[in-house]
């Protein structure tokens, strides 16, 4: 329903043949245009918005006819059975589309999170492997430094003990290590034949201590 007020009777008489029929057709045409531009959900839920859009469409034309629109009221939306069926089909299709969209977005998010998790796990493993290798290398280096320091200390002690002896302290330590090695070999084998180097004079060194 649209309420109008005649402001220019002369223009009404010259611009329209049948005022009531002209206004009715104008409202129907404008209403169809507005609803056609809106979605189904908006059409059923936005009565005030429809009234506002229809009023905007008819005001200018009514002014040209010598009329002033004072109000537009949408009393009831009563579509035919065919339109109702089409509307229900559209509702079902829209719900299915939204469901598919939500499902697809959820799957995409799941795959993204899995990919990020796998990437982070790979980075963690790589960092752990790198740290482990670095720690092992650092440990080996420290062990070699400690062995070298202890060997130097042993050489100093032996050199102090062998003062006045012509033998080199280094040769003495080599001889001691050689004897220890022979003990280990003897423990692991039932019968062992060892050929001592002619230049090894462990007994001579020991007799002079």
mmCIF file of C-alpha atoms in Angstrom:
data_model
loop_
_atom_site.group_PDB
_atom_site.id
_atom_site.type_symbol
_atom_site.label_atom_id
_atom_site.label_comp_id
_atom_site.label_asym_id
_atom_site.label_seq_id
_atom_site.Cartn_x
_atom_site.Cartn_y
_atom_site.Cartn_z
ATOM 1 C CA UNK A 1 0.000 0.000 0.000
ATOM 2 C CA UNK A 2 1.233 3.483 -0.957
ATOM 3 C CA UNK A 3 -0.142 6.738 0.403
ATOM 4 C CA UNK A 4 0.043 9.817 -1.846
ATOM 5 C CA UNK A 5 -1.110 13.399 -1.698
ATOM 6 C CA UNK A 6 -2.096 15.468 -4.716
ATOM 7 C CA UNK A 7 0.057 18.606 -4.842
ATOM 8 C CA UNK A 8 -0.536 19.679 -8.470
ATOM 9 C CA UNK A 9 -4.015 18.802 -9.799
ATOM 10 C CA UNK A 10 -3.248 20.176 -13.246
ATOM 11 C CA UNK A 11 -0.267 17.892 -13.742
ATOM 12 C CA UNK A 12 -2.276 14.969 -12.393
ATOM 13 C CA UNK A 13 -4.954 15.628 -14.992
ATOM 14 C CA UNK A 14 -2.480 15.978 -17.881
ATOM 15 C CA UNK A 15 0.088 13.287 -16.887
ATOM 16 C CA UNK A 16 -2.278 10.442 -15.955
ATOM 17 C CA UNK A 17 -5.451 9.067 -17.539
ATOM 18 C CA UNK A 18 -6.487 7.029 -14.507
ATOM 19 C CA UNK A 19 -4.606 8.102 -11.380
ATOM 20 C CA UNK A 20 -5.412 5.050 -9.217
ATOM 21 C CA UNK A 21 -4.539 2.552 -11.934
ATOM 22 C CA UNK A 22 -1.346 4.424 -12.801
ATOM 23 C CA UNK A 23 -0.202 4.469 -9.163
ATOM 24 C CA UNK A 24 -1.079 0.783 -8.727
ATOM 25 C CA UNK A 25 0.891 -0.262 -11.801
ATOM 26 C CA UNK A 26 3.816 1.935 -10.737
ATOM 27 C CA UNK A 27 3.940 0.293 -7.300
ATOM 28 C CA UNK A 28 3.686 -3.228 -8.762
ATOM 29 C CA UNK A 29 6.461 -2.583 -11.270
ATOM 30 C CA UNK A 30 8.743 -1.009 -8.659
ATOM 31 C CA UNK A 31 8.060 -3.839 -6.181
ATOM 32 C CA UNK A 32 8.932 -6.519 -8.772
ATOM 33 C CA UNK A 33 12.142 -4.667 -9.626
ATOM 34 C CA UNK A 34 13.218 -4.387 -5.988
ATOM 35 C CA UNK A 35 12.458 -8.012 -5.157
ATOM 36 C CA UNK A 36 14.178 -9.171 -8.326
ATOM 37 C CA UNK A 37 17.375 -7.458 -7.241
ATOM 38 C CA UNK A 38 17.310 -9.030 -3.768
ATOM 39 C CA UNK A 39 18.111 -12.520 -2.589
ATOM 40 C CA UNK A 40 15.458 -14.864 -1.275
ATOM 41 C CA UNK A 41 16.477 -14.573 2.360
ATOM 42 C CA UNK A 42 16.558 -10.763 2.140
ATOM 43 C CA UNK A 43 13.133 -10.697 0.493
ATOM 44 C CA UNK A 44 11.559 -12.655 3.339
ATOM 45 C CA UNK A 45 13.352 -10.859 6.159
ATOM 46 C CA UNK A 46 13.793 -7.215 5.046
ATOM 47 C CA UNK A 47 10.308 -5.743 4.763
ATOM 48 C CA UNK A 48 11.426 -2.286 5.855
ATOM 49 C CA UNK A 49 14.263 -2.341 3.333
ATOM 50 C CA UNK A 50 11.826 -3.234 0.554
ATOM 51 C CA UNK A 51 9.488 -0.405 1.554
ATOM 52 C CA UNK A 52 12.396 2.039 1.508
ATOM 53 C CA UNK A 53 13.623 0.945 -1.928
ATOM 54 C CA UNK A 54 10.118 1.046 -3.446
ATOM 55 C CA UNK A 55 9.551 4.527 -2.025
ATOM 56 C CA UNK A 56 12.817 5.751 -3.573
ATOM 57 C CA UNK A 57 11.820 4.361 -6.969
ATOM 58 C CA UNK A 58 8.321 5.886 -7.132
ATOM 59 C CA UNK A 59 8.930 9.302 -5.522
ATOM 60 C CA UNK A 60 10.489 10.959 -8.585
ATOM 61 C CA UNK A 61 7.808 9.646 -10.959
ATOM 62 C CA UNK A 62 5.018 10.683 -8.618
ATOM 63 C CA UNK A 63 6.481 14.202 -8.416
ATOM 64 C CA UNK A 64 6.319 14.395 -12.216
ATOM 65 C CA UNK A 65 2.641 13.409 -11.968
ATOM 66 C CA UNK A 66 1.885 16.133 -9.399
ATOM 67 C CA UNK A 67 1.845 13.741 -6.420
ATOM 68 C CA UNK A 68 3.779 13.523 -3.145
ATOM 69 C CA UNK A 69 4.404 10.094 -1.593
ATOM 70 C CA UNK A 70 3.621 10.179 2.114
ATOM 71 C CA UNK A 71 4.166 6.509 2.922
ATOM 72 C CA UNK A 72 4.771 3.009 1.567
ATOM 73 C CA UNK A 73 3.589 -0.008 3.567
ATOM 74 C CA UNK A 74 4.237 -3.586 2.540
ATOM 75 C CA UNK A 75 1.301 -5.410 4.111
ATOM 76 C CA UNK A 76 1.976 -9.036 3.165
ATOM 77 C CA UNK A 77 4.175 -11.169 0.926
ATOM 78 C CA UNK A 78 1.960 -13.959 -0.447
ATOM 79 C CA UNK A 79 3.663 -15.708 -3.382
ATOM 80 C CA UNK A 80 1.822 -18.240 -5.560
ATOM 81 C CA UNK A 81 2.304 -22.002 -5.124
ATOM 82 C CA UNK A 82 4.689 -22.167 -8.063
ATOM 83 C CA UNK A 83 6.781 -19.346 -6.633
ATOM 84 C CA UNK A 84 6.712 -20.977 -3.212
ATOM 85 C CA UNK A 85 8.039 -24.242 -4.674
ATOM 86 C CA UNK A 86 10.758 -22.353 -6.517
ATOM 87 C CA UNK A 87 11.628 -20.523 -3.318
ATOM 88 C CA UNK A 88 11.902 -23.785 -1.368
ATOM 89 C CA UNK A 89 14.126 -25.247 -4.063
ATOM 90 C CA UNK A 90 16.289 -22.176 -3.917
ATOM 91 C CA UNK A 91 16.497 -22.443 -0.121
ATOM 92 C CA UNK A 92 17.600 -26.080 -0.327
ATOM 93 C CA UNK A 93 20.151 -25.283 -3.007
ATOM 94 C CA UNK A 94 21.496 -22.365 -0.982
ATOM 95 C CA UNK A 95 21.803 -24.494 2.165
ATOM 96 C CA UNK A 96 23.566 -27.256 0.231
ATOM 97 C CA UNK A 97 25.941 -24.717 -1.299
ATOM 98 C CA UNK A 98 26.757 -23.273 2.115
ATOM 99 C CA UNK A 99 27.287 -26.756 3.563
ATOM 100 C CA UNK A 100 29.648 -27.657 0.743
ATOM 101 C CA UNK A 101 31.505 -24.381 1.183
ATOM 102 C CA UNK A 102 31.924 -24.918 4.933
ATOM 103 C CA UNK A 103 33.068 -28.508 4.356
ATOM 104 C CA UNK A 104 35.575 -27.440 1.711
ATOM 105 C CA UNK A 105 36.914 -24.634 3.898
ATOM 106 C CA UNK A 106 37.226 -27.028 6.848
ATOM 107 C CA UNK A 107 39.120 -29.572 4.740
ATOM 108 C CA UNK A 108 41.413 -26.890 3.372
ATOM 109 C CA UNK A 109 42.138 -25.654 6.908
ATOM 110 C CA UNK A 110 42.812 -29.231 8.068
ATOM 111 C CA UNK A 111 45.267 -29.826 5.222
ATOM 112 C CA UNK A 112 46.961 -26.505 5.912
ATOM 113 C CA UNK A 113 47.403 -27.322 9.609
ATOM 114 C CA UNK A 114 48.753 -30.785 8.762
ATOM 115 C CA UNK A 115 51.235 -29.307 6.311
ATOM 116 C CA UNK A 116 52.379 -26.739 8.884
ATOM 117 C CA UNK A 117 52.707 -29.465 11.509
ATOM 118 C CA UNK A 118 54.777 -31.678 9.212
ATOM 119 C CA UNK A 119 56.975 -28.741 8.277
ATOM 120 C CA UNK A 120 57.521 -27.823 11.921
ATOM 121 C CA UNK A 121 58.290 -31.440 12.824
ATOM 122 C CA UNK A 122 60.829 -31.655 9.999
ATOM 123 C CA UNK A 123 62.475 -28.437 11.184
ATOM 124 C CA UNK A 124 62.598 -29.761 14.754
ATOM 125 C CA UNK A 125 64.172 -33.042 13.632
ATOM 126 C CA UNK A 126 66.699 -31.204 11.483
ATOM 127 C CA UNK A 127 67.573 -28.900 14.360
ATOM 128 C CA UNK A 128 67.891 -31.865 16.731
ATOM 129 C CA UNK A 129 70.117 -33.783 14.321
ATOM 130 C CA UNK A 130 72.283 -30.738 13.777
ATOM 131 C CA UNK A 131 72.559 -30.159 17.528
ATOM 132 C CA UNK A 132 73.406 -33.831 18.131
ATOM 133 C CA UNK A 133 76.141 -33.852 15.498
ATOM 134 C CA UNK A 134 77.500 -30.601 16.869
ATOM 135 C CA UNK A 135 77.477 -31.988 20.427
ATOM 136 C CA UNK A 136 79.265 -35.183 19.370
ATOM 137 C CA UNK A 137 81.915 -33.225 17.488
ATOM 138 C CA UNK A 138 82.358 -30.909 20.460
ATOM 139 C CA UNK A 139 82.683 -33.896 22.800
ATOM 140 C CA UNK A 140 85.278 -35.572 20.599
ATOM 141 C CA UNK A 141 87.252 -32.363 20.360
ATOM 142 C CA UNK A 142 87.177 -31.900 24.144
ATOM 143 C CA UNK A 143 88.185 -35.532 24.681
ATOM 144 C CA UNK A 144 91.175 -35.123 22.374
ATOM 145 C CA UNK A 145 92.177 -31.966 24.220
ATOM 146 C CA UNK A 146 91.949 -33.730 27.587
ATOM 147 C CA UNK A 147 93.978 -36.718 26.316
ATOM 148 C CA UNK A 148 96.591 -34.370 24.933
ATOM 149 C CA UNK A 149 96.760 -32.464 28.246
ATOM 150 C CA UNK A 150 97.037 -35.666 30.303
ATOM 151 C CA UNK A 151 99.670 -37.054 27.956
ATOM 152 C CA UNK A 152 101.702 -33.873 28.328
ATOM 153 C CA UNK A 153 101.363 -34.100 32.106
ATOM 154 C CA UNK A 154 102.504 -37.753 32.001
ATOM 155 C CA UNK A 155 105.503 -36.816 29.913
ATOM 156 C CA UNK A 156 106.458 -34.174 32.456
ATOM 157 C CA UNK A 157 106.161 -36.673 35.323
ATOM 158 C CA UNK A 158 108.191 -39.318 33.473
ATOM 159 C CA UNK A 159 110.807 -36.769 32.451
ATOM 160 C CA UNK A 160 111.163 -35.763 36.097
ATOM 161 C CA UNK A 161 111.481 -39.405 37.164
ATOM 162 C CA UNK A 162 114.032 -40.212 34.439
ATOM 163 C CA UNK A 163 116.466 -37.469 35.265
ATOM 164 C CA UNK A 164 119.965 -38.819 34.737
ATOM 165 C CA UNK A 165 118.698 -41.578 32.419
ATOM 166 C CA UNK A 166 119.625 -41.354 28.788
ATOM 167 C CA UNK A 167 116.285 -42.678 27.536
ATOM 168 C CA UNK A 168 113.646 -40.326 26.087
ATOM 169 C CA UNK A 169 110.471 -40.067 28.264
ATOM 170 C CA UNK A 170 108.339 -40.325 25.143
ATOM 171 C CA UNK A 171 109.888 -43.689 24.281
ATOM 172 C CA UNK A 172 109.204 -44.838 27.823
ATOM 173 C CA UNK A 173 105.485 -44.008 27.556
ATOM 174 C CA UNK A 174 105.298 -45.750 24.188
ATOM 175 C CA UNK A 175 106.844 -48.816 25.789
ATOM 176 C CA UNK A 176 104.315 -48.762 28.636
ATOM 177 C CA UNK A 177 101.412 -48.501 26.180
ATOM 178 C CA UNK A 178 102.952 -51.342 24.205
ATOM 179 C CA UNK A 179 103.009 -53.582 27.297
ATOM 180 C CA UNK A 180 99.392 -52.689 28.140
ATOM 181 C CA UNK A 181 98.383 -53.591 24.619
ATOM 182 C CA UNK A 182 100.086 -56.972 24.952
ATOM 183 C CA UNK A 183 98.109 -57.624 28.155
ATOM 184 C CA UNK A 184 94.823 -56.933 26.354
ATOM 185 C CA UNK A 185 95.796 -59.212 23.484
ATOM 186 C CA UNK A 186 96.709 -61.990 25.929
ATOM 187 C CA UNK A 187 93.301 -61.739 27.647
ATOM 188 C CA UNK A 188 91.364 -62.118 24.388
ATOM 189 C CA UNK A 189 93.365 -64.981 22.813
ATOM 190 C CA UNK A 190 94.308 -68.459 24.037
ATOM 191 C CA UNK A 191 97.708 -68.502 22.363
ATOM 192 C CA UNK A 192 99.515 -65.399 21.181
ATOM 193 C CA UNK A 193 102.933 -65.069 19.584
ATOM 194 C CA UNK A 194 104.349 -61.576 19.775
ATOM 195 C CA UNK A 195 107.498 -60.428 18.005
ATOM 196 C CA UNK A 196 108.983 -57.584 19.986
ATOM 197 C CA UNK A 197 110.790 -54.900 18.017
ATOM 198 C CA UNK A 198 114.540 -55.057 18.459
ATOM 199 C CA UNK A 199 114.728 -51.380 19.297
ATOM 200 C CA UNK A 200 112.261 -51.693 22.203
ATOM 201 C CA UNK A 201 114.279 -51.735 25.414
ATOM 202 C CA UNK A 202 111.630 -51.577 28.119
ATOM 203 C CA UNK A 203 113.581 -53.733 30.520
ATOM 204 C CA UNK A 204 116.621 -51.522 30.209
ATOM 205 C CA UNK A 205 114.628 -48.460 31.020
ATOM 206 C CA UNK A 206 112.886 -50.116 33.974
ATOM 207 C CA UNK A 207 116.198 -51.386 35.417
ATOM 208 C CA UNK A 208 117.525 -47.847 35.568
ATOM 209 C CA UNK A 209 114.525 -46.379 37.423
#
